[in-house]
mmCIF file of C-alpha atoms in Angstrom:
data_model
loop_
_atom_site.group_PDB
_atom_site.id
_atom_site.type_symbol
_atom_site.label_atom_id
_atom_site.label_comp_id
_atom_site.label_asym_id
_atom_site.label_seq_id
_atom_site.Cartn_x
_atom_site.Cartn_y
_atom_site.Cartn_z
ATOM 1 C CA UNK P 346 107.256 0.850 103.091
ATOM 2 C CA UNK P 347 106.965 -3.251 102.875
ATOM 3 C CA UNK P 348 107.638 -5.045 99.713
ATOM 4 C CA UNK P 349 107.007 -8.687 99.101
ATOM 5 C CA UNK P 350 107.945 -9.612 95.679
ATOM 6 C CA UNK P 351 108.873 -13.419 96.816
ATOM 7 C CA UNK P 352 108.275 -15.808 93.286
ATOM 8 C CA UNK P 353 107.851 -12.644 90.989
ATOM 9 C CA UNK P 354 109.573 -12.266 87.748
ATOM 10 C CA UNK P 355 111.258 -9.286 87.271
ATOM 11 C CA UNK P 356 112.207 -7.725 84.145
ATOM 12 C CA UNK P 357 114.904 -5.151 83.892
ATOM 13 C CA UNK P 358 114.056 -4.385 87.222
ATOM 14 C CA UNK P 359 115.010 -1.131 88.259
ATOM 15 C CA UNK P 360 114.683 0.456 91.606
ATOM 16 C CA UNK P 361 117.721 3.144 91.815
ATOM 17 C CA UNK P 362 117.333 5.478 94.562
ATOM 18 C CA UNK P 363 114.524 3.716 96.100
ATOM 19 C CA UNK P 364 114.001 3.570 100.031
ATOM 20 C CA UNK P 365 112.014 0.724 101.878
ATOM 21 C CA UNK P 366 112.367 -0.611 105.310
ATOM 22 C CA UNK P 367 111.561 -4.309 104.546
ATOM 23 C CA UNK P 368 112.486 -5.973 101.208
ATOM 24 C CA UNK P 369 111.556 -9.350 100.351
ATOM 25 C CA UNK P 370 112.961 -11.018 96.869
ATOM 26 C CA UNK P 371 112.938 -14.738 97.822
ATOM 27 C CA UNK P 372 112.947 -16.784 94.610
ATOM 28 C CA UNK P 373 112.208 -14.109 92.149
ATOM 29 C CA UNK P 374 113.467 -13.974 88.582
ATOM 30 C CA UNK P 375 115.493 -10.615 87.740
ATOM 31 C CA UNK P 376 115.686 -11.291 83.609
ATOM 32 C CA UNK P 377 117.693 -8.034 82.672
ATOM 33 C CA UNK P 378 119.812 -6.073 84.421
ATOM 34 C CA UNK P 379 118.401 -5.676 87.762
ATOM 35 C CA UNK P 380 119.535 -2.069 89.344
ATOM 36 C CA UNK P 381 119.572 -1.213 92.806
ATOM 37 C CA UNK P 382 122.017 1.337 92.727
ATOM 38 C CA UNK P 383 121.822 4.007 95.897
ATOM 39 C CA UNK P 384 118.377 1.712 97.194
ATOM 40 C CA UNK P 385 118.344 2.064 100.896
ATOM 41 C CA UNK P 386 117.074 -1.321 102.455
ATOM 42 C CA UNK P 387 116.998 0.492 105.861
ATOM 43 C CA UNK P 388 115.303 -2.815 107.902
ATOM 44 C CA UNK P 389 115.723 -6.306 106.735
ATOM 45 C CA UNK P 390 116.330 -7.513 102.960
ATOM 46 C CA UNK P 391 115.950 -10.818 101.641
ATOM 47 C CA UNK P 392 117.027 -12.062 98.346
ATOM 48 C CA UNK P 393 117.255 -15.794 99.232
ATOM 49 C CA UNK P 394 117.170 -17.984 96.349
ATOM 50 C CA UNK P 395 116.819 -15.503 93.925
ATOM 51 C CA UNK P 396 117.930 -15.353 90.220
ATOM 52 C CA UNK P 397 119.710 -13.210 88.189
ATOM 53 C CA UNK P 398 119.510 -13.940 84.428
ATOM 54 C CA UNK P 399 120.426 -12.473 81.408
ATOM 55 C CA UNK P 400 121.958 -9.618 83.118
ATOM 56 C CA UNK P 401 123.674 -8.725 86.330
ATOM 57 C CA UNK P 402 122.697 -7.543 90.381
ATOM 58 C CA UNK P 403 123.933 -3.718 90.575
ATOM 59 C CA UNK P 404 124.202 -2.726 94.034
ATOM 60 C CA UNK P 405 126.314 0.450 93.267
ATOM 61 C CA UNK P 406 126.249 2.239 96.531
ATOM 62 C CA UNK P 407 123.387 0.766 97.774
ATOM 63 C CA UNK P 408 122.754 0.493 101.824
ATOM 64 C CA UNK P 409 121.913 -2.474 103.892
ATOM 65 C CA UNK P 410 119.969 -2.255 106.834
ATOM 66 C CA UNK P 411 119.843 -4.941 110.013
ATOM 67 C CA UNK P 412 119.879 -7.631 108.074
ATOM 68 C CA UNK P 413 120.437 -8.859 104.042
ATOM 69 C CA UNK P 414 120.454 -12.422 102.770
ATOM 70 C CA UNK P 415 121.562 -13.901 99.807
ATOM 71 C CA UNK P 416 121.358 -17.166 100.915
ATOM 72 C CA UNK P 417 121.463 -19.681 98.015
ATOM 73 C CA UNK P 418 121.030 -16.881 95.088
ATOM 74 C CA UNK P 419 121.846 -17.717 91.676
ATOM 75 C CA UNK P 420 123.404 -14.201 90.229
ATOM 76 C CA UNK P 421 124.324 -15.766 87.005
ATOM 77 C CA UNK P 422 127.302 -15.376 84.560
ATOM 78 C CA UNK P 423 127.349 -11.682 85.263
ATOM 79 C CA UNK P 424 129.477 -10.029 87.989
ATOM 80 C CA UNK P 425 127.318 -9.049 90.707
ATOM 81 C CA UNK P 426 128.481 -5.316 91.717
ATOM 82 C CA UNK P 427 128.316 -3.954 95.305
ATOM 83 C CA UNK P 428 130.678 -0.946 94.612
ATOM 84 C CA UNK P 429 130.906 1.339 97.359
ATOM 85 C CA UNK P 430 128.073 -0.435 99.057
ATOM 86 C CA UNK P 431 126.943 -0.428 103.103
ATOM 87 C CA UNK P 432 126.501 -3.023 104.665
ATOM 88 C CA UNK P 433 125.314 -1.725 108.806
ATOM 89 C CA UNK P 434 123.879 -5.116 110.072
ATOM 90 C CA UNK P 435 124.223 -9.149 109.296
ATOM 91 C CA UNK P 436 125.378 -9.904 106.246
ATOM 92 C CA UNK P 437 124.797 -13.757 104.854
ATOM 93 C CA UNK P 438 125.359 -14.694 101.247
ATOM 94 C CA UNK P 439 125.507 -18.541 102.629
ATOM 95 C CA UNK P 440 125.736 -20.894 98.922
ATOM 96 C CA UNK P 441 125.439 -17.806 97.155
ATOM 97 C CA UNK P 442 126.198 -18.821 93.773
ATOM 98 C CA UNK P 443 128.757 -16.210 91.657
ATOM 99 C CA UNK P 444 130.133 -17.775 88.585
ATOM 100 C CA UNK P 445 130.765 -14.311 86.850
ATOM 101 C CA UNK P 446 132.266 -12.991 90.409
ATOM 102 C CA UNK P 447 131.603 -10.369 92.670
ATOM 103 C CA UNK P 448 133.379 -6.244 93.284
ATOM 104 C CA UNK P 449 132.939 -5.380 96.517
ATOM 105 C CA UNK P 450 135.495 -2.150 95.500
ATOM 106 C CA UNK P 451 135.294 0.452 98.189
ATOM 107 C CA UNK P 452 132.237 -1.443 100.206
ATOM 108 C CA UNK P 453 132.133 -1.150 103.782
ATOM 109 C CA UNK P 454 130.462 -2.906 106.774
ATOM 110 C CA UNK P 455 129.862 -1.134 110.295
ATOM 111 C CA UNK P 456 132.113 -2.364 112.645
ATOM 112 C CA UNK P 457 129.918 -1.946 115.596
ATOM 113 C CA UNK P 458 126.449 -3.044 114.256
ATOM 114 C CA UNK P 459 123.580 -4.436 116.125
ATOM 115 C CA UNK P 460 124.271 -7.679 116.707
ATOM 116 C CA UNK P 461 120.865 -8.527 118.117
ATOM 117 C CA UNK P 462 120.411 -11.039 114.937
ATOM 118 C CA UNK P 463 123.643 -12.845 115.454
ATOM 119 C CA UNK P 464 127.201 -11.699 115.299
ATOM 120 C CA UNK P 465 128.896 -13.156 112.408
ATOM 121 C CA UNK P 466 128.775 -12.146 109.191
ATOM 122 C CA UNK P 467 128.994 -14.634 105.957
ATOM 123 C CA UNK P 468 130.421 -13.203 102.740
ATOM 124 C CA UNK P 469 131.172 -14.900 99.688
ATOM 125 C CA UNK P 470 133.742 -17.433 98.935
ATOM 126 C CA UNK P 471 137.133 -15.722 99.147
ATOM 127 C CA UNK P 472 135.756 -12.191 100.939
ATOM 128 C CA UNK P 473 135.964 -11.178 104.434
ATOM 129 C CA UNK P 474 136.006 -7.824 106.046
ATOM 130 C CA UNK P 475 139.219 -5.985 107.648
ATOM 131 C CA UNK P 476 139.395 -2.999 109.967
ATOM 132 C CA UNK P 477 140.673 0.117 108.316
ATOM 133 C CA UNK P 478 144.478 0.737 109.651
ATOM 134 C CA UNK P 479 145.733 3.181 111.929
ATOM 135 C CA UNK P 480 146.566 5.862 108.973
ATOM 136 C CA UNK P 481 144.481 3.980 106.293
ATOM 137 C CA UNK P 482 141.738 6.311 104.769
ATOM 138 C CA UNK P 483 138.776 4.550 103.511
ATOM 139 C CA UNK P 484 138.568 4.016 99.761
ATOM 140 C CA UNK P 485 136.011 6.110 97.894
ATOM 141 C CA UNK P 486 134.125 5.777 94.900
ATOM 142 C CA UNK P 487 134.262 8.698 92.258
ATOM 143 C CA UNK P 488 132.032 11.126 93.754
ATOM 144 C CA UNK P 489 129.003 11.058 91.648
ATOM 145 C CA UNK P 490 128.659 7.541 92.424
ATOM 146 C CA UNK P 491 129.690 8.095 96.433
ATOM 147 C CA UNK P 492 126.778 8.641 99.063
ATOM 148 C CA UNK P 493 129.851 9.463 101.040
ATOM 149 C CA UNK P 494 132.011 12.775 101.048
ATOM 150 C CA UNK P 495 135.549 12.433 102.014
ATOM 151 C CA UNK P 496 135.099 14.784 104.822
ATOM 152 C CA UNK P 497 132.881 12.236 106.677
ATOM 153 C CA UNK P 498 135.856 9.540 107.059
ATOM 154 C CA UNK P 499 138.548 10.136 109.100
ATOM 155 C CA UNK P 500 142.046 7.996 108.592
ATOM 156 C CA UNK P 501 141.595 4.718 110.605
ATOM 157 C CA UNK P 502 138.292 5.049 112.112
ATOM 158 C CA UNK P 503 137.690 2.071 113.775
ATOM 159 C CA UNK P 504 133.647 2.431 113.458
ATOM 160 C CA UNK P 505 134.182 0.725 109.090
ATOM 161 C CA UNK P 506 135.850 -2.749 108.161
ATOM 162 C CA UNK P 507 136.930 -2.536 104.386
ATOM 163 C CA UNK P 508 135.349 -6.242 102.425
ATOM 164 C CA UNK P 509 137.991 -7.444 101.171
ATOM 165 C CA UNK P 510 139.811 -10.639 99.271
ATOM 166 C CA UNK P 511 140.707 -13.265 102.182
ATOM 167 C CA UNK P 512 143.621 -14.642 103.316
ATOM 168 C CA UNK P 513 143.663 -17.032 100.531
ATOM 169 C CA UNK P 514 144.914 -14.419 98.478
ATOM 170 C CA UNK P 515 141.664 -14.777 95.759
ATOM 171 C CA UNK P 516 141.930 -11.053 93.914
ATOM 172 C CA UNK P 517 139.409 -8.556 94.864
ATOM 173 C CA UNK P 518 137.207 -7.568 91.031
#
């Protein structure tokens, strides 16, 4: 499935659980909470100059395909969550605008993704990603809210990078 909702206003969007190959959200409205928790964007998603009002971005657990973009979206005062999220492909939140923060807690990007669309990823001010260590295990969500049982990740598999606070020492959320 396509889905081109580019200009649309959106309220109290919710699309939990939902699967689509090719998302496009360019300059929509989300008034509400706008919930995208466990949504499987398995191609390319693009939320570029979206904005989030009156509520917050929920990405609990969701998975990103080739390619997302947040490039220049507004998500408001709220904190934008991407708890345990995926992140497989690029990854550009370029002048992404996050004035109630962002939790990336227990997100992970692919290590080895197809880097056919470019190979360096852009997170927000004061994130980066970091390959797990040598005896770290990856850090799960409670498992209701996990897509991913602890049996699956071995200690220091080199195939995840953890997002994480950067070097500038900004806290994770």
């Amino acid at each position: 499935m396509e889905l081109d909702l580019s200009g649309a206003t959106l309220l109290d969007f919710e699309f939990t659980g939902r699967r689509v190959e090719m998302a496009t959200f360019d300059e929509a409205r989300f008034v509400g909470t706008a919930n995208f928790a466990h949504a499987e964007f398995t191609g390319h998603a693009s939320f570029d100059k979206a904005r989030f009002e009156q509520g917050h971005g929920h990405f609990l657990s969701a998975w990103f395909g080739l390619r997302v973009t947040f490039i220049g979206t507004d998500f408001g005062s709220e904190q934008a969550v991407f708890k345990g999220a995926t992140f497989t492909g690029m990854v550009f939140f370029r002048e992404a605008v996050l004035p109630g923060g962002v939790c990336f807690e227990a997100a992970r990007g692919l290590a080895d993704f197809n880097r056919s669309w470019g190979s360096v990823r852009q997170w927000p001010d004061g994130w980066t990603e970091r390959p797990l260590g040598a005896d770290e295990r990856m850090p799960l969500l409670a498992p209701r809210f996990s897509r991913w049982p602890e049996s699956n990740l071995p200690p220091g598999s080199s195939t995840w990078a953890l997002i994480v606070a950067d070097s500038a020492g900004r806290p994770a959320d």
